[in-house]
Amino acid sequence: MLFSGSMVALVTPFKAGKIDESALRRLVDFHIQEGTAALVPTGTTGESATLDHSEHERVIAICVEQSARRIKVLAGTGSNSTHEAIRLTKSAMAIGVDGALVITPYYNRPTQEGLFRHYEALAMAVDIPMVIYNVPVRTGVNITPQTIERLSSIAAFVGVKEACGQMSQIIELFSRVGSKMGIYSGDDLLTYPVMALGGAGVISVSANLVPRKMADLVELCLAGEWEKARLVHESLVPLHMALGLETNPIPIKTAMGLSGILSNEMRLPLVPMSDGNTQSLSKVLDAMGLLKKESK
């Protein structure tokens, strides 16, 4: 399978409002050292909605340059405009990514036929492996297992990042396309059950902070070491829950700041985490030994 394992939904570091390129390069090396299977930049966690096109391309280019083929790069290139999604995906392909993560068109809420034609048009326009990304809570539209089954006949679509949050839909998705495409958890909390159903990995927010543990979890699942994997899963549940206290990526950037990995700077309209939720998050990080000393 082209993509498998723990893949990080990579944050975009900022400094004084600009992309912090040196910090981004350090993150790339950090994930290579910690066993992450692929970088997934310029997605929701990477604040892609606030990046202009030149910044979007620059983040992808840095990941490709710094990784130097030591780790795969699956770049977020989706849009609610099919024309723009094609342009972004062509750009990422020219930069040299291994694949593209393409979110369902958001806000304009296309029908299932519109979704099919959107992805079909992408496949006709670009020559790169693509992973479909379903996250209805963000986009306002749910791509159904039936529509994904239609798309599975197109060779370009090698996988699905499923973040619908409904296990019944995920089970149906496996029954329809599990033998044809990689299915990846788009929700850290559901990684273990998705892997038990036959998942190929996770595109993880938590991996920004605990890449080795997320890599261990997925690798144990892939090896059939279910009891060991369950123990790792259980140890990570409090973190996954805490990282959902506010809108992603506010909690993960806050956690990375508290852990000393990265500045917690975000772009408006995202704002710093509330004091109460920061305290709750800090308690979880402290219990896991992740707080930097001066934060205690």
Coordinates of N, CA and C in Angstrom, one line a residue, residues 112-205:
Q112 N -24.1 14.4 -3.9 CA -23.2 13.2 -4.1 C -22.7 13.2 -5.6
E113 N -23.6 13.5 -6.5 CA -23.2 13.5 -7.9 C -22.1 14.6 -8.1
G114 N -22.3 15.8 -7.5 CA -21.3 16.8 -7.6 C -20.0 16.4 -7.0
L115 N -20.0 15.7 -5.9 CA -18.8 15.3 -5.3 C -18.1 14.3 -6.2
F116 N -18.8 13.4 -6.8 CA -18.2 12.4 -7.7 C -17.6 13.1 -8.9
R117 N -18.3 14.1 -9.4 CA -17.7 14.8 -10.6 C -16.5 15.7 -10.2
H118 N -16.5 16.2 -9.0 CA -15.4 17.0 -8.5 C -14.1 16.1 -8.5
Y119 N -14.2 15.0 -7.9 CA -13.1 14.1 -7.8 C -12.7 13.5 -9.2
E120 N -13.7 13.2 -10.0 CA -13.5 12.7 -11.3 C -12.7 13.7 -12.1
A121 N -13.1 15.0 -12.0 CA -12.4 16.0 -12.8 C -10.9 16.1 -12.3
L122 N -10.7 16.0 -11.0 CA -9.3 16.0 -10.5 C -8.5 14.9 -11.1
A123 N -9.1 13.7 -11.1 CA -8.3 12.5 -11.6 C -8.0 12.7 -13.1
M124 N -8.9 13.4 -13.8 CA -8.6 13.6 -15.2 C -7.6 14.6 -15.5
A125 N -7.4 15.5 -14.5 CA -6.5 16.7 -14.7 C -5.1 16.5 -14.2
V126 N -4.9 15.5 -13.2 CA -3.6 15.4 -12.6 C -3.2 13.9 -12.6
D127 N -1.9 13.7 -12.5 CA -1.4 12.3 -12.5 C -0.6 12.1 -11.2
I128 N -1.3 11.9 -10.1 CA -0.7 11.8 -8.8 C -1.7 11.0 -7.9
P129 N -1.2 10.1 -7.0 CA -2.1 9.4 -6.1 C -2.8 10.4 -5.2
M130 N -4.1 10.1 -4.9 CA -4.9 11.0 -4.1 C -5.6 10.3 -3.0
V131 N -5.7 10.9 -1.9 CA -6.5 10.4 -0.7 C -7.7 11.3 -0.5
I132 N -8.9 10.8 -0.6 CA -10.1 11.5 -0.3 C -10.3 11.8 1.2
Y133 N -10.7 13.0 1.5 CA -10.8 13.4 2.9 C -12.2 13.8 3.2
N134 N -12.8 13.0 4.1 CA -14.2 13.3 4.5 C -14.3 13.8 6.0
V135 N -14.7 15.0 6.2 CA -14.8 15.6 7.5 C -16.0 16.5 7.6
P136 N -17.2 15.9 7.6 CA -18.5 16.6 7.5 C -18.6 17.8 8.5
V137 N -18.1 17.6 9.7 CA -18.2 18.7 10.7 C -17.5 20.0 10.3
R138 N -16.5 19.9 9.4 CA -15.8 21.0 8.9 C -16.4 21.5 7.6
T139 N -16.9 20.6 6.8 CA -17.2 21.0 5.4 C -18.7 21.2 5.2
G140 N -19.5 20.6 6.0 CA -21.0 20.7 5.8 C -21.5 19.7 4.9
V141 N -20.7 18.8 4.4 CA -21.1 17.8 3.5 C -20.5 16.4 3.8
N142 N -21.2 15.4 3.6 CA -20.7 14.0 3.9 C -20.6 13.2 2.6
I143 N -19.4 12.8 2.3 CA -19.4 11.9 1.1 C -19.7 10.5 1.6
T144 N -20.6 9.9 0.9 CA -21.1 8.6 1.4 C -20.2 7.4 1.0
P145 N -20.3 6.3 1.6 CA -19.6 5.1 1.2 C -19.9 4.7 -0.2
Q146 N -21.2 4.9 -0.6 CA -21.6 4.6 -2.0 C -20.8 5.4 -3.0
T147 N -20.7 6.7 -2.7 CA -19.9 7.6 -3.7 C -18.5 7.2 -3.7
I148 N -17.9 6.9 -2.5 CA -16.5 6.5 -2.5 C -16.3 5.2 -3.3
E149 N -17.3 4.3 -3.2 CA -17.2 3.1 -3.9 C -17.2 3.4 -5.4
R150 N -18.0 4.3 -5.9 CA -17.9 4.7 -7.3 C -16.5 5.2 -7.7
L151 N -15.9 6.0 -6.8 CA -14.6 6.6 -7.1 C -13.5 5.6 -7.0
S152 N -13.7 4.5 -6.3 CA -12.7 3.5 -6.1 C -12.3 2.8 -7.4
S153 N -13.1 3.0 -8.4 CA -12.8 2.4 -9.8 C -11.8 3.3 -10.5
I154 N -11.5 4.5 -10.0 CA -10.5 5.4 -10.6 C -9.2 5.2 -9.9
A155 N -8.2 4.8 -10.6 CA -6.9 4.3 -10.0 C -6.2 5.4 -9.2
A156 N -6.4 6.6 -9.5 CA -5.7 7.7 -8.8 C -6.1 7.8 -7.3
F157 N -7.3 7.3 -7.0 CA -7.7 7.4 -5.6 C -7.3 6.1 -4.8
V158 N -6.3 6.3 -4.0 CA -5.7 5.2 -3.3 C -6.1 5.0 -1.9
G159 N -6.9 6.0 -1.3 CA -7.3 5.9 0.0 C -8.3 6.9 0.4
V160 N -8.8 6.8 1.7 CA -9.8 7.7 2.2 C -9.4 8.0 3.7
K161 N -9.3 9.3 4.0 CA -9.2 9.7 5.4 C -10.6 10.0 5.9
E162 N -11.1 9.1 6.7 CA -12.5 9.2 7.2 C -12.6 9.8 8.6
A163 N -13.2 10.9 8.6 CA -13.4 11.6 9.9 C -14.9 12.0 10.1
C164 N -15.7 11.1 9.7 CA -17.2 11.3 9.8 C -17.6 11.1 11.3
G165 N -16.8 10.4 12.1 CA -17.2 10.1 13.5 C -18.3 9.1 13.7
Q166 N -18.8 8.5 12.7 CA -19.9 7.5 12.8 C -19.3 6.1 12.5
M167 N -19.2 5.3 13.5 CA -18.7 4.0 13.3 C -19.5 3.1 12.3
S168 N -20.8 3.3 12.3 CA -21.6 2.6 11.3 C -21.3 2.9 9.9
Q169 N -21.0 4.2 9.6 CA -20.6 4.6 8.3 C -19.2 4.1 7.9
I170 N -18.3 4.1 8.9 CA -16.9 3.5 8.7 C -17.0 2.1 8.4
I171 N -17.8 1.3 9.1 CA -18.0 -0.1 8.9 C -18.5 -0.4 7.5
E172 N -19.5 0.4 7.1 CA -20.0 0.3 5.7 C -18.9 0.6 4.7
L173 N -18.1 1.6 5.0 CA -17.0 2.0 4.1 C -16.1 0.8 3.9
F174 N -15.7 0.2 4.9 CA -14.8 -1.0 4.8 C -15.5 -2.1 4.0
S175 N -16.8 -2.3 4.2 CA -17.4 -3.4 3.4 C -17.5 -3.1 2.0
R176 N -17.5 -1.8 1.6 CA -17.6 -1.4 0.2 C -16.2 -1.3 -0.5
V177 N -15.2 -0.7 0.2 CA -14.0 -0.4 -0.5 C -12.7 -0.9 0.3
G178 N -12.9 -1.6 1.4 CA -11.7 -2.0 2.2 C -10.7 -2.8 1.5
S179 N -11.1 -3.5 0.4 CA -10.2 -4.3 -0.3 C -9.6 -3.6 -1.5
K180 N -10.1 -2.4 -1.7 CA -9.6 -1.6 -2.9 C -8.8 -0.4 -2.6
M181 N -9.0 0.2 -1.4 CA -8.3 1.5 -1.0 C -7.9 1.4 0.4
G182 N -6.9 2.2 0.8 CA -6.5 2.3 2.1 C -7.5 3.2 2.9
I183 N -7.9 2.8 4.1 CA -8.8 3.6 4.9 C -8.0 4.0 6.1
Y184 N -8.0 5.3 6.3 CA -7.2 5.9 7.4 C -8.1 6.6 8.4
S185 N -7.9 6.4 9.7 CA -8.6 7.2 10.7 C -8.3 8.6 10.6
G186 N -9.3 9.5 10.6 CA -9.1 10.9 10.6 C -9.4 11.5 12.0
D187 N -9.6 10.6 13.0 CA -9.9 10.9 14.3 C -9.0 10.1 15.2
D188 N -8.1 10.7 15.9 CA -7.1 10.0 16.8 C -7.8 9.0 17.7
L189 N -8.9 9.4 18.3 CA -9.6 8.6 19.3 C -10.1 7.3 18.7
L190 N -10.4 7.3 17.4 CA -10.9 6.1 16.8 C -9.9 5.3 16.0
T191 N -8.6 5.6 16.2 CA -7.6 4.9 15.5 C -7.6 3.4 15.8
Y192 N -7.6 3.0 17.0 CA -7.6 1.6 17.4 C -8.8 0.8 16.8
P193 N -10.0 1.3 16.9 CA -11.1 0.5 16.3 C -11.0 0.5 14.8
V194 N -10.6 1.6 14.2 CA -10.5 1.7 12.7 C -9.4 0.7 12.3
M195 N -8.3 0.6 13.0 CA -7.3 -0.4 12.6 C -7.8 -1.8 12.8
A196 N -8.6 -2.0 13.8 CA -9.1 -3.4 14.1 C -10.1 -3.8 12.9
L197 N -10.7 -2.8 12.3 CA -11.6 -3.1 11.1 C -10.8 -3.4 9.8
G198 N -9.5 -3.1 9.9 CA -8.6 -3.3 8.7 C -8.0 -2.0 8.2
G199 N -8.0 -1.0 9.0 CA -7.4 0.3 8.6 C -5.9 0.2 8.2
A200 N -5.5 1.1 7.4 CA -4.1 1.2 7.0 C -3.3 2.1 7.8
G201 N -3.9 3.0 8.6 CA -3.2 3.9 9.4 C -4.1 5.1 9.9
V202 N -3.4 6.1 10.3 CA -4.1 7.3 10.8 C -3.4 8.6 10.3
I203 N -4.2 9.6 10.0 CA -3.6 10.9 9.8 C -3.9 11.7 11.0
S204 N -2.9 11.9 11.8 CA -3.1 12.2 13.3 C -2.7 13.6 13.7
V205 N -3.5 14.2 14.5 CA -3.2 15.5 15.1 C -2.3 15.3 16.3

